[in-house]
Amino acid sequence: VWGEGFLYEMGELDFAGGTVIHVNAGVSGLVLVYLLGNRSGFKNTSVRPASVKLMILGSALLWFGWFGFNGGFVLSEDPGLVSIVFVTTAMAGCAGGLAAMAASKIFLKKPDLSMALNGLLAGLVGITAGADVISPMASIVVGAVAGVLVVLSVVALDKAKIDDPVGAISVHGTCGIWGTLAVGIFGGSDFSFIVQLKGTLAISLFAFITSLIVFGLLKSTVGLRVSEQEEEEGLDVGEHGVA
């Protein structure tokens, strides 16, 4: 996409990595979860966060960093375009957080904080592919849809007993796909939904095959899992010797 390869020639837009970073990461994460397997004693119930304060702080740091992430992709440093990207990024993130909170209230009966924070990140992921061409008003729609999608995706993965404790597959994979396709819907006449869909499928296939090979080799050689005792004690103890 960025190196003037076949997706670039085809006309796909992926401004700051909604496809090549987030879809790639989501699909790779799904493969790794499959090869790694679920945690010992895993049940399809939400995991309580160890620290709500740190969870909020981490999400805030990511949101702050996203302005550099998306804004930094305006390689021309044009101040007008940087401003637009900042606005669409902020609006999509806000809409994603609010929509996820509302969706969790509807589907989970409570305005779940972790869902709201994942919705915030989902909105940011959703706007990443088209932050420079999607209007501020449309970015609200993109972010809100991403916020609802992440809740539905997390619930669906839980029901399928796929162990993704922080919702990474849903945030990056599901909402990365939505954000890529959203360029073809809200990006204007210069962009095609079909082209964006082909790009999504191409990156997903690449990520699936590559991850399956790399992680499959690692699993068959050095292994992917720690021992059950290390898993029970926590990796801080097993890997670093600290509690």
Short mmCIF file of C-alpha atoms in Angstrom, two decimals:
data_model
loop_
_atom_site.label_atom_id
_atom_site.label_comp_id
_atom_site.label_asym_id
_atom_site.label_seq_id
_atom_site.Cartn_x
_atom_site.Cartn_y
_atom_site.Cartn_z
CA VAL A 1 0.00 0.00 0.00
CA TRP A 2 2.71 2.48 1.01
CA GLY A 3 5.52 1.23 -1.23
CA GLU A 4 3.53 1.64 -4.46
CA GLY A 5 2.81 -2.08 -4.59
CA PHE A 6 -0.19 -3.79 -6.16
CA LEU A 7 -2.71 -2.44 -3.61
CA TYR A 8 -1.47 1.09 -4.24
CA GLU A 9 -1.71 0.54 -7.98
CA MET A 10 -5.21 -0.87 -7.52
CA GLY A 11 -6.25 2.35 -5.81
CA GLU A 12 -6.70 1.30 -2.19
CA LEU A 13 -6.34 4.05 0.40
CA ASP A 14 -4.82 3.16 3.74
CA PHE A 15 -3.75 6.52 5.11
CA ALA A 16 -2.16 5.56 8.44
CA GLY A 17 -2.38 1.78 8.59
CA GLY A 18 -5.99 0.78 9.20
CA THR A 19 -5.37 -2.21 6.97
CA VAL A 20 -1.66 -2.97 6.99
CA ILE A 21 -1.31 -2.40 10.73
CA HIS A 22 -4.67 -3.04 12.39
CA VAL A 23 -6.26 -5.69 10.14
CA ASN A 24 -2.86 -7.36 9.97
CA ALA A 25 -2.58 -7.35 13.77
CA GLY A 26 -6.14 -8.57 14.33
CA VAL A 27 -5.84 -11.53 11.96
CA SER A 28 -2.39 -12.41 13.31
CA GLY A 29 -3.78 -12.24 16.85
CA LEU A 30 -6.61 -14.60 15.93
CA VAL A 31 -4.13 -17.13 14.51
CA LEU A 32 -1.93 -16.87 17.59
CA VAL A 33 -4.88 -17.33 19.94
CA TYR A 34 -5.82 -20.48 18.00
CA LEU A 35 -2.30 -21.91 18.15
CA LEU A 36 -1.67 -20.84 21.74
CA GLY A 37 -4.96 -22.08 23.10
CA ASN A 38 -6.99 -20.69 25.97
CA ARG A 39 -5.69 -20.04 29.45
CA SER A 40 -5.98 -22.84 31.99
CA GLY A 41 -9.47 -22.82 33.43
CA PHE A 42 -10.70 -20.27 30.89
CA LYS A 43 -14.42 -19.66 30.81
CA ASN A 44 -16.28 -17.42 28.41
CA THR A 45 -16.68 -14.67 30.97
CA SER A 46 -15.07 -11.25 31.12
CA VAL A 47 -11.79 -10.90 32.99
CA ARG A 48 -11.83 -8.26 35.72
CA PRO A 49 -9.05 -5.71 35.23
CA ALA A 50 -6.21 -5.75 37.75
CA SER A 51 -6.29 -1.95 37.96
CA VAL A 52 -9.06 0.24 36.59
CA LYS A 53 -6.87 3.32 37.07
CA LEU A 54 -4.04 1.92 34.99
CA MET A 55 -6.53 0.73 32.37
CA ILE A 56 -7.87 4.28 32.01
CA LEU A 57 -4.37 5.76 32.00
CA GLY A 58 -3.18 3.34 29.33
CA SER A 59 -6.16 4.11 27.10
CA ALA A 60 -5.60 7.85 27.56
CA LEU A 61 -1.95 7.50 26.57
CA LEU A 62 -2.96 5.57 23.45
CA TRP A 63 -5.51 8.24 22.55
CA PHE A 64 -2.92 10.97 22.99
CA GLY A 65 -0.39 9.02 20.96
CA TRP A 66 -2.90 8.49 18.14
CA PHE A 67 -2.68 12.15 17.22
CA GLY A 68 0.99 11.63 16.50
CA PHE A 69 0.23 8.31 14.83
CA ASN A 70 -2.39 9.66 12.42
CA GLY A 71 -1.14 13.24 12.27
CA GLY A 72 2.40 12.09 11.60
CA PHE A 73 1.27 10.37 8.42
CA VAL A 74 0.66 13.75 6.83
CA LEU A 75 4.15 13.49 5.38
CA SER A 76 3.83 16.86 3.61
CA GLU A 77 3.38 18.52 7.04
CA ASP A 78 0.59 20.61 5.55
CA PRO A 79 -0.99 22.35 8.57
CA GLY A 80 -4.48 22.34 7.07
CA LEU A 81 -4.46 18.59 6.46
CA VAL A 82 -2.87 17.89 9.84
CA SER A 83 -5.72 19.86 11.45
CA ILE A 84 -8.35 17.83 9.60
CA VAL A 85 -6.70 14.57 10.62
CA PHE A 86 -6.56 15.71 14.26
CA VAL A 87 -10.28 16.55 14.20
CA THR A 88 -11.42 13.32 12.53
CA THR A 89 -9.25 11.30 14.91
CA ALA A 90 -10.67 13.04 17.98
CA MET A 91 -14.29 12.84 16.81
CA ALA A 92 -14.08 9.16 15.88
CA GLY A 93 -12.51 8.27 19.22
CA CYS A 94 -15.16 10.16 21.20
CA ALA A 95 -17.99 8.64 19.18
CA GLY A 96 -16.54 5.15 19.56
CA GLY A 97 -16.31 5.42 23.33
CA LEU A 98 -19.85 6.78 23.73
CA ALA A 99 -21.35 4.26 21.30
CA ALA A 100 -19.61 1.34 23.00
CA MET A 101 -20.87 2.50 26.40
CA ALA A 102 -24.42 2.68 25.04
CA ALA A 103 -24.11 -0.70 23.31
CA SER A 104 -22.78 -2.35 26.48
CA LYS A 105 -25.73 -0.89 28.39
CA ILE A 106 -28.11 -2.44 25.84
CA PHE A 107 -26.44 -5.83 25.39
CA LEU A 108 -24.70 -6.32 28.76
CA LYS A 109 -27.13 -4.33 30.95
CA LYS A 110 -24.34 -2.11 32.29
CA PRO A 111 -22.30 0.76 30.76
CA ASP A 112 -19.11 -1.30 31.07
CA LEU A 113 -15.96 0.83 31.47
CA SER A 114 -13.64 -1.62 29.70
CA MET A 115 -16.04 -1.74 26.75
CA ALA A 116 -16.16 2.06 26.66
CA LEU A 117 -12.36 2.27 26.59
CA ASN A 118 -12.17 -0.40 23.90
CA GLY A 119 -14.82 1.56 22.03
CA LEU A 120 -12.61 4.63 22.22
CA LEU A 121 -9.75 2.64 20.71
CA ALA A 122 -12.11 1.07 18.20
CA GLY A 123 -13.13 4.51 16.97
CA LEU A 124 -9.47 5.47 16.58
CA VAL A 125 -8.75 2.28 14.67
CA GLY A 126 -11.83 2.81 12.51
CA ILE A 127 -10.75 6.26 11.32
CA THR A 128 -7.08 5.38 10.76
CA ALA A 129 -7.42 4.22 7.16
CA GLY A 130 -9.27 7.33 6.00
CA ALA A 131 -8.50 10.08 8.49
CA ASP A 132 -7.42 12.44 5.70
CA VAL A 133 -10.41 12.00 3.37
CA ILE A 134 -13.38 11.30 5.66
CA SER A 135 -15.15 14.46 6.83
CA PRO A 136 -15.43 15.34 10.54
CA MET A 137 -19.19 14.64 10.53
CA ALA A 138 -18.71 11.30 8.79
CA SER A 139 -15.90 10.44 11.21
CA ILE A 140 -18.48 10.51 14.01
CA VAL A 141 -20.48 7.84 12.16
CA VAL A 142 -17.37 5.77 11.48
CA GLY A 143 -16.35 5.94 15.14
CA ALA A 144 -19.84 5.18 16.45
CA VAL A 145 -20.21 2.11 14.22
CA ALA A 146 -16.78 0.92 15.35
CA GLY A 147 -17.84 1.34 18.98
CA VAL A 148 -20.90 -0.84 18.50
CA LEU A 149 -18.98 -3.39 16.42
CA VAL A 150 -16.31 -3.87 19.06
CA VAL A 151 -18.91 -4.71 21.70
CA LEU A 152 -20.67 -7.19 19.41
CA SER A 153 -17.35 -8.71 18.38
CA VAL A 154 -16.11 -9.14 21.96
CA VAL A 155 -19.40 -10.78 22.96
CA ALA A 156 -19.31 -13.07 19.91
CA LEU A 157 -15.72 -14.17 20.61
CA ASP A 158 -16.59 -14.82 24.26
CA LYS A 159 -19.53 -16.98 23.22
CA ALA A 160 -17.24 -18.87 20.81
CA LYS A 161 -14.88 -19.42 23.79
CA ILE A 162 -12.01 -17.64 22.05
CA ASP A 163 -9.72 -16.32 24.77
CA ASP A 164 -8.89 -12.69 23.96
CA PRO A 165 -8.65 -11.01 27.40
CA VAL A 166 -8.16 -7.43 26.19
CA GLY A 167 -10.31 -7.53 23.05
CA ALA A 168 -7.36 -7.04 20.70
CA ILE A 169 -8.85 -9.11 17.89
CA SER A 170 -12.06 -7.12 18.04
CA VAL A 171 -10.46 -3.68 18.39
CA HIS A 172 -7.81 -4.09 15.72
CA GLY A 173 -9.21 -6.80 13.43
CA THR A 174 -12.95 -6.17 13.34
CA CYS A 175 -12.70 -2.38 13.49
CA GLY A 176 -9.70 -2.26 11.16
CA ILE A 177 -11.77 -4.05 8.53
CA TRP A 178 -14.68 -1.66 9.11
CA GLY A 179 -12.41 1.38 8.88
CA THR A 180 -10.88 0.19 5.62
CA LEU A 181 -14.30 -0.38 4.09
CA ALA A 182 -15.54 2.95 5.45
CA VAL A 183 -13.15 4.76 3.11
CA GLY A 184 -15.15 3.34 0.20
CA ILE A 185 -18.39 4.55 1.79
CA PHE A 186 -17.47 7.98 3.19
CA GLY A 187 -14.24 8.86 1.38
CA GLY A 188 -15.84 10.29 -1.74
CA SER A 189 -16.02 9.30 -5.40
CA ASP A 190 -12.26 8.80 -5.72
CA PHE A 191 -12.42 5.63 -3.65
CA SER A 192 -14.15 2.33 -4.31
CA PHE A 193 -15.76 0.05 -1.75
CA ILE A 194 -14.82 -2.98 -3.88
CA VAL A 195 -11.18 -1.91 -4.05
CA GLN A 196 -11.08 -1.38 -0.29
CA LEU A 197 -12.66 -4.81 0.19
CA LYS A 198 -10.05 -6.45 -2.07
CA GLY A 199 -7.29 -4.76 -0.09
CA THR A 200 -8.76 -6.00 3.18
CA LEU A 201 -8.97 -9.56 1.87
CA ALA A 202 -5.42 -9.44 0.50
CA ILE A 203 -3.92 -8.21 3.78
CA SER A 204 -6.02 -10.67 5.81
CA LEU A 205 -4.86 -13.59 3.67
CA PHE A 206 -1.23 -12.47 3.91
CA ALA A 207 -1.46 -12.08 7.69
CA PHE A 208 -3.21 -15.43 8.13
CA ILE A 209 -0.72 -17.43 6.09
CA THR A 210 2.39 -15.68 7.41
CA SER A 211 1.29 -15.90 11.04
CA LEU A 212 0.34 -19.55 10.67
CA ILE A 213 3.82 -20.35 9.34
CA VAL A 214 5.81 -18.22 11.81
CA PHE A 215 3.86 -19.08 14.95
CA GLY A 216 3.48 -22.71 13.82
CA LEU A 217 7.27 -23.02 13.57
CA LEU A 218 7.70 -21.39 16.97
CA LYS A 219 5.13 -23.72 18.53
CA SER A 220 6.84 -26.81 17.12
CA THR A 221 10.33 -25.69 18.20
CA VAL A 222 10.68 -23.45 21.26
CA GLY A 223 6.97 -23.57 22.15
CA LEU A 224 4.45 -20.79 22.80
CA ARG A 225 3.12 -21.49 26.27
CA VAL A 226 4.62 -21.16 29.72
CA SER A 227 4.07 -23.91 32.27
CA GLU A 228 0.79 -24.11 34.18
CA GLN A 229 2.61 -23.08 37.35
CA GLU A 230 4.01 -19.94 35.68
CA GLU A 231 0.59 -19.18 34.24
CA GLU A 232 -0.95 -19.47 37.71
CA GLU A 233 1.73 -17.38 39.44
CA GLY A 234 1.89 -14.76 36.71
CA LEU A 235 4.60 -13.93 34.19
CA ASP A 236 6.00 -11.15 36.36
CA VAL A 237 7.22 -13.89 38.69
CA GLY A 238 8.13 -16.47 36.06
CA GLU A 239 9.88 -14.15 33.62
CA HIS A 240 11.24 -11.37 35.86
CA GLY A 241 11.29 -12.75 39.37
CA VAL A 242 9.13 -9.99 40.81
CA ALA A 243 5.62 -10.06 42.18
#
